[in-house]
């Protein structure tokens, strides 16, 4: 699976991707860019950069993205749903999912399609806003279908204005939810990609927000502080890397400023401010704030996925309503058929 890291203020995230996903993004970057320019209110995940680094000869590709749950006036996310429109057995949270401790910023339990239905959840933004919502979503899905993309999800985060932040989350460092993979110790994401482990990368470090380094699990003292991870780097730095580090320190300082500003604005939510935040919608009764985004948009329906579809439907006898991998046109239809009636 992918590995994720957040910036200190939670706005940006780094996600590792495969070579196939990297190639797909490079080939369709121009189309993606023009779609975002034409549709300013798009729900597609915002990609800010595509990068590659080499550690001990192992190539690691990653994208820098904007978090769906970030806004200028952040709120605790009480519920998270990952919706694909599939009703398969795997499309529901497990008992293990509910055991995970919440983070300072959001729940660590990610619910899925069957949970969404069982809880009778709807996105209730009012008739006029619902029409806008559907139009935006239709435009985005039409674009993904044209690129033969499948396996995307609508990520929905719900903040309930009448609910308090769980006490267990207070004063904890910004942490990553379980959906992003990896093990946790003292609030720090300790996993590194298996490819790097095989390469013997015991000297891989994670940079702290104050530009100090957090050593790998093998050498880290259990009693040391637990900062939030920002990026992976090597201990020795070239002149170019030192110059980049200076820029990172500047960015870190600005992010800390953004965090202070975020704290000061914690209680200033209004209908007007919500309207100015992209991907943030308010329920008609004002009791729920929805953070919305279409994620996992780099999986194309190629030969490997076609074979997977054939195996799951023809050999295993699975129904297309339950199988996650289906052709792009049918995936898009199933996705919209599931969501459209639940936007009101």
mmCIF file of C-alpha atoms in Angstrom:
data_model
loop_
_atom_site.group_PDB
_atom_site.id
_atom_site.type_symbol
_atom_site.label_atom_id
_atom_site.label_comp_id
_atom_site.label_asym_id
_atom_site.label_seq_id
_atom_site.Cartn_x
_atom_site.Cartn_y
_atom_site.Cartn_z
ATOM 1 C CA UNK A 1 0.000 0.000 0.000
ATOM 2 C CA UNK A 2 0.864 3.678 -0.114
ATOM 3 C CA UNK A 3 2.681 5.596 2.615
ATOM 4 C CA UNK A 4 1.541 9.040 3.706
ATOM 5 C CA UNK A 5 3.055 11.996 5.557
ATOM 6 C CA UNK A 6 1.425 15.307 6.495
ATOM 7 C CA UNK A 7 2.789 18.823 6.777
ATOM 8 C CA UNK A 8 2.711 20.306 10.290
ATOM 9 C CA UNK A 9 -0.514 22.232 9.719
ATOM 10 C CA UNK A 10 -2.206 19.287 7.993
ATOM 11 C CA UNK A 11 -2.705 21.108 4.705
ATOM 12 C CA UNK A 12 -0.296 19.147 2.495
ATOM 13 C CA UNK A 13 0.391 15.458 2.336
ATOM 14 C CA UNK A 14 2.950 13.270 0.617
ATOM 15 C CA UNK A 15 1.732 9.987 -0.846
ATOM 16 C CA UNK A 16 3.929 7.348 -2.417
ATOM 17 C CA UNK A 17 2.717 6.004 -5.757
ATOM 18 C CA UNK A 18 3.632 3.183 -8.117
ATOM 19 C CA UNK A 19 5.481 3.554 -11.423
ATOM 20 C CA UNK A 20 2.238 2.852 -13.282
ATOM 21 C CA UNK A 21 0.455 5.652 -11.422
ATOM 22 C CA UNK A 22 3.428 7.964 -11.983
ATOM 23 C CA UNK A 23 3.438 7.277 -15.730
ATOM 24 C CA UNK A 24 -0.316 7.775 -15.925
ATOM 25 C CA UNK A 25 -0.129 11.157 -14.196
ATOM 26 C CA UNK A 26 2.703 12.334 -16.438
ATOM 27 C CA UNK A 27 0.834 11.272 -19.571
ATOM 28 C CA UNK A 28 -2.386 12.999 -18.510
ATOM 29 C CA UNK A 29 -1.031 15.952 -16.551
ATOM 30 C CA UNK A 30 -2.042 18.475 -19.215
ATOM 31 C CA UNK A 31 -5.622 17.161 -19.309
ATOM 32 C CA UNK A 32 -5.788 17.152 -15.516
ATOM 33 C CA UNK A 33 -4.479 20.726 -15.359
ATOM 34 C CA UNK A 34 -6.996 22.053 -17.876
ATOM 35 C CA UNK A 35 -9.859 20.264 -16.128
ATOM 36 C CA UNK A 36 -8.938 22.012 -12.877
ATOM 37 C CA UNK A 37 -8.660 25.352 -14.668
ATOM 38 C CA UNK A 38 -12.005 24.927 -16.398
ATOM 39 C CA UNK A 39 -13.790 23.606 -13.316
ATOM 40 C CA UNK A 40 -12.595 25.739 -10.397
ATOM 41 C CA UNK A 41 -15.026 24.010 -8.047
ATOM 42 C CA UNK A 42 -13.812 20.500 -8.927
ATOM 43 C CA UNK A 43 -13.866 17.833 -6.228
ATOM 44 C CA UNK A 44 -10.849 16.008 -7.650
ATOM 45 C CA UNK A 45 -7.888 15.676 -5.291
ATOM 46 C CA UNK A 46 -5.456 18.561 -5.838
ATOM 47 C CA UNK A 47 -1.971 17.402 -6.863
ATOM 48 C CA UNK A 48 0.749 20.037 -6.340
ATOM 49 C CA UNK A 49 3.811 18.078 -7.372
ATOM 50 C CA UNK A 50 5.165 14.774 -8.675
ATOM 51 C CA UNK A 51 8.617 13.755 -7.446
ATOM 52 C CA UNK A 52 11.102 10.894 -7.429
ATOM 53 C CA UNK A 53 14.005 10.236 -5.080
ATOM 54 C CA UNK A 54 16.538 7.404 -4.920
ATOM 55 C CA UNK A 55 17.602 5.822 -1.636
ATOM 56 C CA UNK A 56 20.296 3.137 -1.883
ATOM 57 C CA UNK A 57 19.391 2.646 -5.523
ATOM 58 C CA UNK A 58 15.683 2.218 -4.803
ATOM 59 C CA UNK A 59 13.458 4.684 -6.662
ATOM 60 C CA UNK A 60 10.636 6.157 -4.601
ATOM 61 C CA UNK A 61 7.932 8.143 -6.395
ATOM 62 C CA UNK A 62 5.481 10.384 -4.585
ATOM 63 C CA UNK A 63 2.982 13.168 -5.089
ATOM 64 C CA UNK A 64 2.380 16.246 -2.953
ATOM 65 C CA UNK A 65 -1.341 16.780 -2.498
ATOM 66 C CA UNK A 66 -3.721 18.959 -0.545
ATOM 67 C CA UNK A 67 -5.606 17.177 2.230
ATOM 68 C CA UNK A 68 -9.361 16.883 1.684
ATOM 69 C CA UNK A 69 -9.907 17.699 5.352
ATOM 70 C CA UNK A 70 -7.914 20.908 5.415
ATOM 71 C CA UNK A 71 -9.563 24.324 5.427
ATOM 72 C CA UNK A 72 -8.718 27.777 6.704
ATOM 73 C CA UNK A 73 -11.046 27.139 9.637
ATOM 74 C CA UNK A 74 -10.425 23.498 10.619
ATOM 75 C CA UNK A 75 -12.917 21.364 12.484
ATOM 76 C CA UNK A 76 -12.590 17.930 14.052
ATOM 77 C CA UNK A 77 -13.788 15.200 11.665
ATOM 78 C CA UNK A 78 -16.145 12.938 13.631
ATOM 79 C CA UNK A 79 -16.927 10.500 10.801
ATOM 80 C CA UNK A 80 -15.093 9.517 7.605
ATOM 81 C CA UNK A 81 -16.631 7.582 4.721
ATOM 82 C CA UNK A 82 -14.779 6.137 1.722
ATOM 83 C CA UNK A 83 -17.442 5.558 -0.951
ATOM 84 C CA UNK A 84 -17.019 3.647 -4.208
ATOM 85 C CA UNK A 85 -20.588 2.577 -4.915
ATOM 86 C CA UNK A 86 -19.744 -1.095 -4.363
ATOM 87 C CA UNK A 87 -21.771 -3.289 -1.985
ATOM 88 C CA UNK A 88 -19.175 -6.057 -1.677
ATOM 89 C CA UNK A 89 -18.379 -7.707 1.651
ATOM 90 C CA UNK A 90 -15.166 -5.717 1.997
ATOM 91 C CA UNK A 91 -17.031 -2.423 1.702
ATOM 92 C CA UNK A 92 -17.668 -2.052 5.424
ATOM 93 C CA UNK A 93 -15.550 -1.273 8.477
ATOM 94 C CA UNK A 94 -14.290 -4.194 10.541
ATOM 95 C CA UNK A 95 -14.153 -4.657 14.306
ATOM 96 C CA UNK A 96 -10.440 -3.878 14.149
ATOM 97 C CA UNK A 97 -11.194 -0.559 12.470
ATOM 98 C CA UNK A 98 -13.371 0.539 15.396
ATOM 99 C CA UNK A 99 -10.609 -0.259 17.888
ATOM 100 C CA UNK A 100 -8.268 2.366 16.485
ATOM 101 C CA UNK A 101 -7.742 5.458 18.631
ATOM 102 C CA UNK A 102 -8.783 8.820 17.151
ATOM 103 C CA UNK A 103 -6.182 11.436 16.273
ATOM 104 C CA UNK A 104 -6.124 15.072 17.266
ATOM 105 C CA UNK A 105 -7.758 16.047 13.966
ATOM 106 C CA UNK A 106 -10.063 13.223 12.940
ATOM 107 C CA UNK A 107 -11.400 9.786 13.733
ATOM 108 C CA UNK A 108 -9.198 6.843 12.769
ATOM 109 C CA UNK A 109 -12.155 4.683 11.742
ATOM 110 C CA UNK A 110 -12.948 4.914 8.045
ATOM 111 C CA UNK A 111 -16.431 3.704 7.203
ATOM 112 C CA UNK A 112 -17.460 2.454 3.765
ATOM 113 C CA UNK A 113 -20.455 2.010 1.484
ATOM 114 C CA UNK A 114 -22.368 -0.557 3.518
ATOM 115 C CA UNK A 115 -21.794 1.464 6.697
ATOM 116 C CA UNK A 116 -23.097 4.541 4.883
ATOM 117 C CA UNK A 117 -26.312 2.703 4.005
ATOM 118 C CA UNK A 118 -26.792 1.031 7.376
ATOM 119 C CA UNK A 119 -26.484 4.378 9.162
ATOM 120 C CA UNK A 120 -28.888 5.949 6.650
ATOM 121 C CA UNK A 121 -26.461 8.782 5.978
ATOM 122 C CA UNK A 122 -27.210 11.394 3.337
ATOM 123 C CA UNK A 123 -25.431 14.552 2.248
ATOM 124 C CA UNK A 124 -28.129 17.064 3.129
ATOM 125 C CA UNK A 125 -27.096 20.452 1.800
ATOM 126 C CA UNK A 126 -30.457 21.742 0.579
ATOM 127 C CA UNK A 127 -32.101 21.581 -2.839
ATOM 128 C CA UNK A 128 -30.143 24.385 -4.513
ATOM 129 C CA UNK A 129 -26.747 23.324 -3.186
ATOM 130 C CA UNK A 130 -27.493 19.662 -3.926
ATOM 131 C CA UNK A 131 -28.037 20.524 -7.600
ATOM 132 C CA UNK A 132 -24.631 22.268 -7.683
ATOM 133 C CA UNK A 133 -23.022 19.334 -5.875
ATOM 134 C CA UNK A 134 -24.377 16.799 -8.373
ATOM 135 C CA UNK A 135 -23.277 18.909 -11.352
ATOM 136 C CA UNK A 136 -19.720 19.230 -10.036
ATOM 137 C CA UNK A 137 -19.520 15.519 -9.292
ATOM 138 C CA UNK A 138 -20.912 14.588 -12.712
ATOM 139 C CA UNK A 139 -18.309 16.754 -14.472
ATOM 140 C CA UNK A 140 -15.478 15.184 -12.498
ATOM 141 C CA UNK A 141 -16.642 11.620 -13.060
ATOM 142 C CA UNK A 142 -17.157 12.288 -16.766
ATOM 143 C CA UNK A 143 -13.534 13.421 -16.923
ATOM 144 C CA UNK A 144 -12.268 10.326 -15.086
ATOM 145 C CA UNK A 145 -14.334 8.045 -17.304
ATOM 146 C CA UNK A 146 -12.800 9.657 -20.394
ATOM 147 C CA UNK A 147 -9.336 8.835 -18.996
ATOM 148 C CA UNK A 148 -10.484 5.251 -18.241
ATOM 149 C CA UNK A 149 -9.862 5.724 -14.529
ATOM 150 C CA UNK A 150 -11.424 3.337 -12.002
ATOM 151 C CA UNK A 151 -11.188 2.556 -8.287
ATOM 152 C CA UNK A 152 -11.646 6.172 -7.215
ATOM 153 C CA UNK A 153 -13.639 7.057 -4.111
ATOM 154 C CA UNK A 154 -15.628 9.936 -2.748
ATOM 155 C CA UNK A 155 -14.020 10.737 0.584
ATOM 156 C CA UNK A 156 -16.552 12.335 2.927
ATOM 157 C CA UNK A 157 -15.592 13.796 6.293
ATOM 158 C CA UNK A 158 -18.361 14.871 8.659
ATOM 159 C CA UNK A 159 -18.022 17.424 11.441
ATOM 160 C CA UNK A 160 -21.038 17.521 13.737
ATOM 161 C CA UNK A 161 -21.372 20.961 15.297
ATOM 162 C CA UNK A 162 -23.217 19.607 18.331
ATOM 163 C CA UNK A 163 -20.522 17.052 19.175
ATOM 164 C CA UNK A 164 -17.355 17.684 21.146
ATOM 165 C CA UNK A 165 -13.839 16.575 20.236
ATOM 166 C CA UNK A 166 -13.103 13.224 21.939
ATOM 167 C CA UNK A 167 -11.111 13.872 25.109
ATOM 168 C CA UNK A 168 -8.576 11.168 24.243
ATOM 169 C CA UNK A 169 -7.382 13.178 21.246
ATOM 170 C CA UNK A 170 -6.433 16.390 23.022
ATOM 171 C CA UNK A 171 -2.783 17.433 23.235
ATOM 172 C CA UNK A 172 -1.686 14.645 20.898
ATOM 173 C CA UNK A 173 0.681 15.362 17.985
ATOM 174 C CA UNK A 174 -0.790 15.448 14.496
ATOM 175 C CA UNK A 175 -1.025 11.823 13.518
ATOM 176 C CA UNK A 176 -1.984 9.775 10.519
ATOM 177 C CA UNK A 177 -5.137 7.663 10.443
ATOM 178 C CA UNK A 178 -4.960 3.909 10.028
ATOM 179 C CA UNK A 179 -6.268 4.106 6.492
ATOM 180 C CA UNK A 180 -2.928 5.456 5.409
ATOM 181 C CA UNK A 181 -1.067 2.374 6.583
ATOM 182 C CA UNK A 182 1.760 1.670 8.983
ATOM 183 C CA UNK A 183 2.268 1.166 12.719
ATOM 184 C CA UNK A 184 2.352 3.831 15.385
ATOM 185 C CA UNK A 185 4.571 4.317 18.418
ATOM 186 C CA UNK A 186 4.399 7.436 20.576
ATOM 187 C CA UNK A 187 2.343 9.133 17.877
ATOM 188 C CA UNK A 188 4.963 8.705 15.119
ATOM 189 C CA UNK A 189 4.554 6.815 11.887
ATOM 190 C CA UNK A 190 7.372 4.286 11.994
ATOM 191 C CA UNK A 191 6.878 2.292 8.814
ATOM 192 C CA UNK A 192 8.990 2.601 5.701
ATOM 193 C CA UNK A 193 8.243 0.988 2.345
ATOM 194 C CA UNK A 194 9.266 -2.696 2.175
ATOM 195 C CA UNK A 195 11.443 -1.899 -0.847
ATOM 196 C CA UNK A 196 13.559 0.397 1.300
ATOM 197 C CA UNK A 197 13.746 -2.159 4.078
ATOM 198 C CA UNK A 198 15.010 -4.718 1.579
ATOM 199 C CA UNK A 199 17.592 -2.200 0.448
ATOM 200 C CA UNK A 200 18.884 -2.015 4.016
ATOM 201 C CA UNK A 201 17.915 1.629 4.498
ATOM 202 C CA UNK A 202 18.423 1.715 8.254
ATOM 203 C CA UNK A 203 19.773 5.245 7.996
ATOM 204 C CA UNK A 204 16.599 6.708 6.532
ATOM 205 C CA UNK A 205 15.412 9.552 8.749
ATOM 206 C CA UNK A 206 12.292 11.651 9.055
ATOM 207 C CA UNK A 207 12.659 15.430 9.275
ATOM 208 C CA UNK A 208 11.159 17.248 12.242
ATOM 209 C CA UNK A 209 9.317 20.526 11.837
ATOM 210 C CA UNK A 210 12.260 22.273 13.537
ATOM 211 C CA UNK A 211 14.659 20.791 10.956
ATOM 212 C CA UNK A 212 16.111 18.266 13.396
ATOM 213 C CA UNK A 213 15.955 14.623 12.429
ATOM 214 C CA UNK A 214 14.036 11.710 13.807
ATOM 215 C CA UNK A 215 15.995 8.501 13.435
ATOM 216 C CA UNK A 216 14.580 5.303 12.042
ATOM 217 C CA UNK A 217 12.846 2.807 14.374
ATOM 218 C CA UNK A 218 16.070 0.805 14.722
ATOM 219 C CA UNK A 219 17.977 3.684 16.339
ATOM 220 C CA UNK A 220 15.296 5.857 17.886
ATOM 221 C CA UNK A 221 15.215 6.115 21.663
ATOM 222 C CA UNK A 222 11.793 5.190 23.112
ATOM 223 C CA UNK A 223 11.972 8.171 25.466
ATOM 224 C CA UNK A 224 12.608 10.741 22.752
ATOM 225 C CA UNK A 225 10.017 13.287 21.744
ATOM 226 C CA UNK A 226 7.416 12.410 19.139
ATOM 227 C CA UNK A 227 7.144 15.073 16.439
ATOM 228 C CA UNK A 228 4.949 14.675 13.401
ATOM 229 C CA UNK A 229 6.795 13.325 10.337
ATOM 230 C CA UNK A 230 7.104 15.584 7.314
ATOM 231 C CA UNK A 231 9.341 13.960 4.739
ATOM 232 C CA UNK A 232 11.965 11.308 4.094
ATOM 233 C CA UNK A 233 15.565 12.391 3.468
ATOM 234 C CA UNK A 234 19.156 11.217 3.752
ATOM 235 C CA UNK A 235 21.553 12.243 6.529
ATOM 236 C CA UNK A 236 24.241 13.588 4.204
ATOM 237 C CA UNK A 237 23.280 16.678 2.202
ATOM 238 C CA UNK A 238 24.607 18.048 -1.057
ATOM 239 C CA UNK A 239 24.811 21.839 -1.622
ATOM 240 C CA UNK A 240 21.576 21.597 -3.589
ATOM 241 C CA UNK A 241 19.912 19.746 -0.728
ATOM 242 C CA UNK A 242 21.157 22.322 1.803
ATOM 243 C CA UNK A 243 19.618 25.067 -0.298
ATOM 244 C CA UNK A 244 16.380 23.126 -0.423
ATOM 245 C CA UNK A 245 16.516 22.655 3.353
ATOM 246 C CA UNK A 246 16.656 26.420 3.802
ATOM 247 C CA UNK A 247 13.491 26.668 1.747
ATOM 248 C CA UNK A 248 11.907 23.940 3.846
ATOM 249 C CA UNK A 249 12.741 25.837 7.048
ATOM 250 C CA UNK A 250 11.050 28.884 5.560
ATOM 251 C CA UNK A 251 8.027 26.793 4.612
ATOM 252 C CA UNK A 252 7.948 25.251 8.081
ATOM 253 C CA UNK A 253 7.935 28.704 9.662
ATOM 254 C CA UNK A 254 5.065 29.809 7.464
ATOM 255 C CA UNK A 255 3.177 26.621 8.301
ATOM 256 C CA UNK A 256 3.601 27.287 12.024
ATOM 257 C CA UNK A 257 2.199 30.748 11.372
ATOM 258 C CA UNK A 258 -0.706 29.155 9.541
ATOM 259 C CA UNK A 259 -1.245 26.853 12.526
ATOM 260 C CA UNK A 260 -1.391 29.833 14.906
ATOM 261 C CA UNK A 261 -3.823 31.582 12.602
ATOM 262 C CA UNK A 262 -5.889 28.410 12.362
ATOM 263 C CA UNK A 263 -6.073 28.281 16.170
ATOM 264 C CA UNK A 264 -7.157 31.917 16.414
ATOM 265 C CA UNK A 265 -9.929 31.357 13.875
ATOM 266 C CA UNK A 266 -11.155 28.139 15.465
ATOM 267 C CA UNK A 267 -14.532 29.602 16.467
ATOM 268 C CA UNK A 268 -15.232 31.862 13.483
ATOM 269 C CA UNK A 269 -17.125 29.491 11.212
ATOM 270 C CA UNK A 270 -19.970 31.108 9.292
ATOM 271 C CA UNK A 271 -22.042 30.292 6.222
ATOM 272 C CA UNK A 272 -20.055 32.867 4.266
ATOM 273 C CA UNK A 273 -16.658 31.456 5.235
ATOM 274 C CA UNK A 274 -17.829 27.927 4.450
ATOM 275 C CA UNK A 275 -18.958 29.003 0.994
ATOM 276 C CA UNK A 276 -15.477 30.348 0.293
ATOM 277 C CA UNK A 277 -13.795 27.034 1.170
ATOM 278 C CA UNK A 278 -13.561 24.578 -1.691
ATOM 279 C CA UNK A 279 -14.815 21.059 -1.009
ATOM 280 C CA UNK A 280 -16.552 22.197 2.192
ATOM 281 C CA UNK A 281 -20.336 22.096 2.367
ATOM 282 C CA UNK A 282 -22.766 22.878 5.169
ATOM 283 C CA UNK A 283 -25.954 20.962 5.889
ATOM 284 C CA UNK A 284 -29.209 22.842 5.469
ATOM 285 C CA UNK A 285 -29.846 22.801 9.230
ATOM 286 C CA UNK A 286 -26.276 23.916 10.007
ATOM 287 C CA UNK A 287 -25.582 20.903 12.229
ATOM 288 C CA UNK A 288 -23.139 19.119 9.897
ATOM 289 C CA UNK A 289 -20.154 20.288 7.856
ATOM 290 C CA UNK A 290 -19.090 18.023 4.983
ATOM 291 C CA UNK A 291 -15.505 17.842 3.706
ATOM 292 C CA UNK A 292 -15.643 16.294 0.234
ATOM 293 C CA UNK A 293 -13.127 15.078 -2.332
ATOM 294 C CA UNK A 294 -12.646 12.473 -5.061
ATOM 295 C CA UNK A 295 -9.463 10.540 -4.272
ATOM 296 C CA UNK A 296 -7.376 7.692 -5.761
ATOM 297 C CA UNK A 297 -7.661 9.089 -9.294
ATOM 298 C CA UNK A 298 -4.521 7.524 -10.809
ATOM 299 C CA UNK A 299 -5.681 3.927 -11.384
ATOM 300 C CA UNK A 300 -6.373 3.252 -15.056
ATOM 301 C CA UNK A 301 -8.327 0.286 -16.401
ATOM 302 C CA UNK A 302 -5.428 -1.416 -18.168
ATOM 303 C CA UNK A 303 -4.581 -5.022 -18.949
ATOM 304 C CA UNK A 304 -3.892 -5.972 -15.314
ATOM 305 C CA UNK A 305 -7.234 -4.594 -14.149
ATOM 306 C CA UNK A 306 -9.044 -6.265 -17.055
ATOM 307 C CA UNK A 307 -7.594 -9.611 -16.023
ATOM 308 C CA UNK A 308 -8.595 -8.979 -12.409
ATOM 309 C CA UNK A 309 -12.142 -8.166 -13.514
ATOM 310 C CA UNK A 310 -12.375 -11.315 -15.630
ATOM 311 C CA UNK A 311 -11.068 -13.475 -12.798
ATOM 312 C CA UNK A 312 -13.426 -12.066 -10.169
ATOM 313 C CA UNK A 313 -16.532 -12.169 -12.363
ATOM 314 C CA UNK A 314 -16.022 -15.190 -14.643
ATOM 315 C CA UNK A 315 -13.912 -17.476 -12.438
ATOM 316 C CA UNK A 316 -15.141 -16.526 -8.959
ATOM 317 C CA UNK A 317 -18.626 -15.678 -10.180
ATOM 318 C CA UNK A 318 -18.779 -12.293 -8.489
ATOM 319 C CA UNK A 319 -21.478 -9.749 -9.319
ATOM 320 C CA UNK A 320 -20.461 -6.396 -10.774
ATOM 321 C CA UNK A 321 -22.366 -4.714 -7.950
ATOM 322 C CA UNK A 322 -19.964 -6.353 -5.500
ATOM 323 C CA UNK A 323 -16.702 -6.448 -7.479
ATOM 324 C CA UNK A 324 -14.701 -3.250 -7.161
ATOM 325 C CA UNK A 325 -12.834 -3.613 -10.478
ATOM 326 C CA UNK A 326 -15.165 -3.082 -13.437
ATOM 327 C CA UNK A 327 -14.808 -1.191 -16.767
ATOM 328 C CA UNK A 328 -14.666 2.632 -16.492
ATOM 329 C CA UNK A 329 -18.090 3.369 -17.962
ATOM 330 C CA UNK A 330 -19.834 0.891 -15.667
ATOM 331 C CA UNK A 331 -17.733 1.978 -12.685
ATOM 332 C CA UNK A 332 -18.778 5.599 -13.253
ATOM 333 C CA UNK A 333 -22.454 4.634 -13.589
ATOM 334 C CA UNK A 334 -22.414 2.516 -10.429
ATOM 335 C CA UNK A 335 -20.590 5.269 -8.553
ATOM 336 C CA UNK A 336 -23.103 7.966 -9.531
ATOM 337 C CA UNK A 337 -26.135 5.701 -9.120
ATOM 338 C CA UNK A 338 -25.057 5.085 -5.544
ATOM 339 C CA UNK A 339 -24.337 8.706 -4.637
ATOM 340 C CA UNK A 340 -26.851 10.849 -6.526
ATOM 341 C CA UNK A 341 -29.957 9.757 -4.565
ATOM 342 C CA UNK A 342 -28.080 10.443 -1.309
ATOM 343 C CA UNK A 343 -27.276 14.066 -2.149
ATOM 344 C CA UNK A 344 -30.232 16.165 -1.109
#
